[in-house]
């Protein structure tokens, strides 16, 4: 089952594994103002889970995905572009950010030939 023209907006939370997984989107999907921060639980086991295994956004097959103003803090991978049996992603990712991601702020396993455009991205590690 696909998720054509999904619209996910104004979400905040602290996912332990995957914040949002997108696949089988055959028309423009939008994700806006979604922020993952470690403000909800300071439990050491929970924090360890998200920093070792957590992925803020995982995007597989999506045609012309659009992200605006999204943010990931203190996970293993911030934004992961991958493929599924249905294909991979292309789209526009504007104003995205990732801080303190243990393995990668942006990890690209696969992308459609039309590409992934990232503008106004911010990454930080101290």
PDB file of C-alpha atoms in Angstrom:
ATOM      1  CA  UNK A   1       0.000   0.000   0.000  1.00  0.00           C
ATOM      2  CA  UNK A   2       1.430   3.370  -0.988  1.00  0.00           C
ATOM      3  CA  UNK A   3       1.298   6.744   0.657  1.00  0.00           C
ATOM      4  CA  UNK A   4       0.740   9.050  -2.303  1.00  0.00           C
ATOM      5  CA  UNK A   5       0.586  12.734  -1.457  1.00  0.00           C
ATOM      6  CA  UNK A   6       1.160  12.287   2.264  1.00  0.00           C
ATOM      7  CA  UNK A   7       1.390  15.462   4.331  1.00  0.00           C
ATOM      8  CA  UNK A   8       3.093  15.194   7.716  1.00  0.00           C
ATOM      9  CA  UNK A   9       3.442  18.464   9.615  1.00  0.00           C
ATOM     10  CA  UNK A  10       4.106  19.945  13.044  1.00  0.00           C
ATOM     11  CA  UNK A  11       5.279  16.802  14.823  1.00  0.00           C
ATOM     12  CA  UNK A  12       7.767  16.673  17.706  1.00  0.00           C
ATOM     13  CA  UNK A  13       9.049  13.654  19.547  1.00  0.00           C
ATOM     14  CA  UNK A  14      11.903  11.394  20.572  1.00  0.00           C
ATOM     15  CA  UNK A  15      11.825   8.194  18.493  1.00  0.00           C
ATOM     16  CA  UNK A  16      13.973   5.317  19.702  1.00  0.00           C
ATOM     17  CA  UNK A  17      14.239   3.539  16.340  1.00  0.00           C
ATOM     18  CA  UNK A  18      12.806   5.218  13.216  1.00  0.00           C
ATOM     19  CA  UNK A  19      11.045   8.572  13.389  1.00  0.00           C
ATOM     20  CA  UNK A  20       9.392   8.529   9.946  1.00  0.00           C
ATOM     21  CA  UNK A  21       9.748   5.867   7.241  1.00  0.00           C
ATOM     22  CA  UNK A  22       8.552   6.762   3.736  1.00  0.00           C
ATOM     23  CA  UNK A  23       8.112   4.235   0.917  1.00  0.00           C
ATOM     24  CA  UNK A  24       5.797   3.639  -2.065  1.00  0.00           C
ATOM     25  CA  UNK A  25       5.013   7.326  -2.593  1.00  0.00           C
ATOM     26  CA  UNK A  26       4.280   7.676  -6.295  1.00  0.00           C
ATOM     27  CA  UNK A  27       3.335  11.350  -6.200  1.00  0.00           C
ATOM     28  CA  UNK A  28       4.569  14.355  -4.232  1.00  0.00           C
ATOM     29  CA  UNK A  29       4.779  13.754  -0.479  1.00  0.00           C
ATOM     30  CA  UNK A  30       5.465  16.537   2.021  1.00  0.00           C
ATOM     31  CA  UNK A  31       7.064  16.608   5.462  1.00  0.00           C
ATOM     32  CA  UNK A  32       7.171  19.989   7.230  1.00  0.00           C
ATOM     33  CA  UNK A  33       8.185  21.220  10.683  1.00  0.00           C
ATOM     34  CA  UNK A  34       9.049  17.809  12.137  1.00  0.00           C
ATOM     35  CA  UNK A  35      11.637  17.840  14.937  1.00  0.00           C
ATOM     36  CA  UNK A  36      13.191  14.944  16.864  1.00  0.00           C
ATOM     37  CA  UNK A  37      14.842  15.980  20.146  1.00  0.00           C
ATOM     38  CA  UNK A  38      15.852  14.134  23.334  1.00  0.00           C
ATOM     39  CA  UNK A  39      13.594  16.227  25.557  1.00  0.00           C
ATOM     40  CA  UNK A  40      11.071  13.581  26.515  1.00  0.00           C
ATOM     41  CA  UNK A  41      13.137  10.869  28.225  1.00  0.00           C
ATOM     42  CA  UNK A  42      16.532  10.992  29.880  1.00  0.00           C
ATOM     43  CA  UNK A  43      16.529   7.269  30.620  1.00  0.00           C
ATOM     44  CA  UNK A  44      20.059   6.020  29.832  1.00  0.00           C
ATOM     45  CA  UNK A  45      18.874   2.840  28.083  1.00  0.00           C
ATOM     46  CA  UNK A  46      16.470   4.819  25.897  1.00  0.00           C
ATOM     47  CA  UNK A  47      19.158   7.369  24.937  1.00  0.00           C
ATOM     48  CA  UNK A  48      21.605   4.534  24.150  1.00  0.00           C
ATOM     49  CA  UNK A  49      18.999   2.857  21.916  1.00  0.00           C
ATOM     50  CA  UNK A  50      18.382   5.992  19.863  1.00  0.00           C
ATOM     51  CA  UNK A  51      22.055   6.948  19.505  1.00  0.00           C
ATOM     52  CA  UNK A  52      23.122   3.443  18.451  1.00  0.00           C
ATOM     53  CA  UNK A  53      20.131   2.381  16.319  1.00  0.00           C
ATOM     54  CA  UNK A  54      17.873   5.406  15.826  1.00  0.00           C
ATOM     55  CA  UNK A  55      17.229   6.973  12.414  1.00  0.00           C
ATOM     56  CA  UNK A  56      15.302  10.225  12.235  1.00  0.00           C
ATOM     57  CA  UNK A  57      14.008   9.978   8.667  1.00  0.00           C
ATOM     58  CA  UNK A  58      14.300   6.978   6.335  1.00  0.00           C
ATOM     59  CA  UNK A  59      13.217   7.657   2.774  1.00  0.00           C
ATOM     60  CA  UNK A  60      12.944   4.825   0.237  1.00  0.00           C
ATOM     61  CA  UNK A  61      10.728   4.989  -2.900  1.00  0.00           C
ATOM     62  CA  UNK A  62       9.292   8.472  -3.102  1.00  0.00           C
ATOM     63  CA  UNK A  63       8.729  10.520  -6.243  1.00  0.00           C
ATOM     64  CA  UNK A  64       9.438  14.226  -5.717  1.00  0.00           C
ATOM     65  CA  UNK A  65       9.459  14.144  -1.932  1.00  0.00           C
ATOM     66  CA  UNK A  66       9.517  17.612  -0.307  1.00  0.00           C
ATOM     67  CA  UNK A  67      10.941  18.279   3.166  1.00  0.00           C
ATOM     68  CA  UNK A  68      10.888  21.741   4.760  1.00  0.00           C
ATOM     69  CA  UNK A  69      12.229  22.730   8.197  1.00  0.00           C
ATOM     70  CA  UNK A  70      12.983  19.321   9.733  1.00  0.00           C
ATOM     71  CA  UNK A  71      15.539  18.516  12.432  1.00  0.00           C
ATOM     72  CA  UNK A  72      17.149  15.518  14.136  1.00  0.00           C
ATOM     73  CA  UNK A  73      19.185  15.608  17.356  1.00  0.00           C
ATOM     74  CA  UNK A  74      21.255  12.814  18.898  1.00  0.00           C
ATOM     75  CA  UNK A  75      20.390   9.744  16.837  1.00  0.00           C
ATOM     76  CA  UNK A  76      22.566   7.265  14.950  1.00  0.00           C
ATOM     77  CA  UNK A  77      21.598   8.590  11.485  1.00  0.00           C
ATOM     78  CA  UNK A  78      19.695  11.786  10.830  1.00  0.00           C
ATOM     79  CA  UNK A  79      18.449  11.359   7.245  1.00  0.00           C
ATOM     80  CA  UNK A  80      18.843   8.041   5.425  1.00  0.00           C
ATOM     81  CA  UNK A  81      18.122   7.769   1.707  1.00  0.00           C
ATOM     82  CA  UNK A  82      17.776   4.118   0.774  1.00  0.00           C
ATOM     83  CA  UNK A  83      15.925   1.837  -1.597  1.00  0.00           C
ATOM     84  CA  UNK A  84      13.263  -0.810  -1.269  1.00  0.00           C
ATOM     85  CA  UNK A  85      11.885  -3.374  -3.697  1.00  0.00           C
ATOM     86  CA  UNK A  86       9.877  -0.467  -5.164  1.00  0.00           C
ATOM     87  CA  UNK A  87      12.842   1.829  -5.802  1.00  0.00           C
ATOM     88  CA  UNK A  88      14.539   4.871  -4.297  1.00  0.00           C
ATOM     89  CA  UNK A  89      13.913   8.564  -3.734  1.00  0.00           C
ATOM     90  CA  UNK A  90      14.223  11.895  -5.470  1.00  0.00           C
ATOM     91  CA  UNK A  91      13.168  15.240  -4.104  1.00  0.00           C
ATOM     92  CA  UNK A  92      13.846  18.588  -2.516  1.00  0.00           C
ATOM     93  CA  UNK A  93      15.015  18.858   1.087  1.00  0.00           C
ATOM     94  CA  UNK A  94      15.110  22.482   2.274  1.00  0.00           C
ATOM     95  CA  UNK A  95      16.053  23.745   5.708  1.00  0.00           C
ATOM     96  CA  UNK A  96      16.947  20.356   7.138  1.00  0.00           C
ATOM     97  CA  UNK A  97      19.315  19.910  10.053  1.00  0.00           C
ATOM     98  CA  UNK A  98      20.986  17.245  12.164  1.00  0.00           C
ATOM     99  CA  UNK A  99      23.054  17.653  15.333  1.00  0.00           C
ATOM    100  CA  UNK A 100      25.062  15.046  17.246  1.00  0.00           C
ATOM    101  CA  UNK A 101      24.201  12.107  14.998  1.00  0.00           C
ATOM    102  CA  UNK A 102      26.618   9.333  15.936  1.00  0.00           C
ATOM    103  CA  UNK A 103      27.143   7.740  12.498  1.00  0.00           C
ATOM    104  CA  UNK A 104      25.956  10.245   9.882  1.00  0.00           C
ATOM    105  CA  UNK A 105      23.855  13.358   9.526  1.00  0.00           C
ATOM    106  CA  UNK A 106      22.969  12.279   5.961  1.00  0.00           C
ATOM    107  CA  UNK A 107      23.494   8.719   4.714  1.00  0.00           C
ATOM    108  CA  UNK A 108      22.801   7.929   1.053  1.00  0.00           C
ATOM    109  CA  UNK A 109      22.464   4.251   0.118  1.00  0.00           C
ATOM    110  CA  UNK A 110      20.533   4.992  -3.087  1.00  0.00           C
ATOM    111  CA  UNK A 111      18.827   7.786  -5.020  1.00  0.00           C
ATOM    112  CA  UNK A 112      16.816   8.101  -8.224  1.00  0.00           C
ATOM    113  CA  UNK A 113      18.654   9.485 -11.279  1.00  0.00           C
ATOM    114  CA  UNK A 114      16.702  12.768 -10.837  1.00  0.00           C
ATOM    115  CA  UNK A 115      18.623  13.302  -7.628  1.00  0.00           C
ATOM    116  CA  UNK A 116      18.303  14.581  -4.122  1.00  0.00           C
ATOM    117  CA  UNK A 117      18.525  18.358  -3.710  1.00  0.00           C
ATOM    118  CA  UNK A 118      19.525  19.572  -0.252  1.00  0.00           C
ATOM    119  CA  UNK A 119      19.488  23.334   0.291  1.00  0.00           C
ATOM    120  CA  UNK A 120      20.058  25.274   3.485  1.00  0.00           C
ATOM    121  CA  UNK A 121      21.152  22.155   5.377  1.00  0.00           C
ATOM    122  CA  UNK A 122      22.882  22.462   8.768  1.00  0.00           C
ATOM    123  CA  UNK A 123      25.006  19.758  10.442  1.00  0.00           C
ATOM    124  CA  UNK A 124      26.836  20.061  13.700  1.00  0.00           C
ATOM    125  CA  UNK A 125      28.993  17.849  15.829  1.00  0.00           C
ATOM    126  CA  UNK A 126      31.068  18.953  18.798  1.00  0.00           C
TER     127      UNK A 126
END
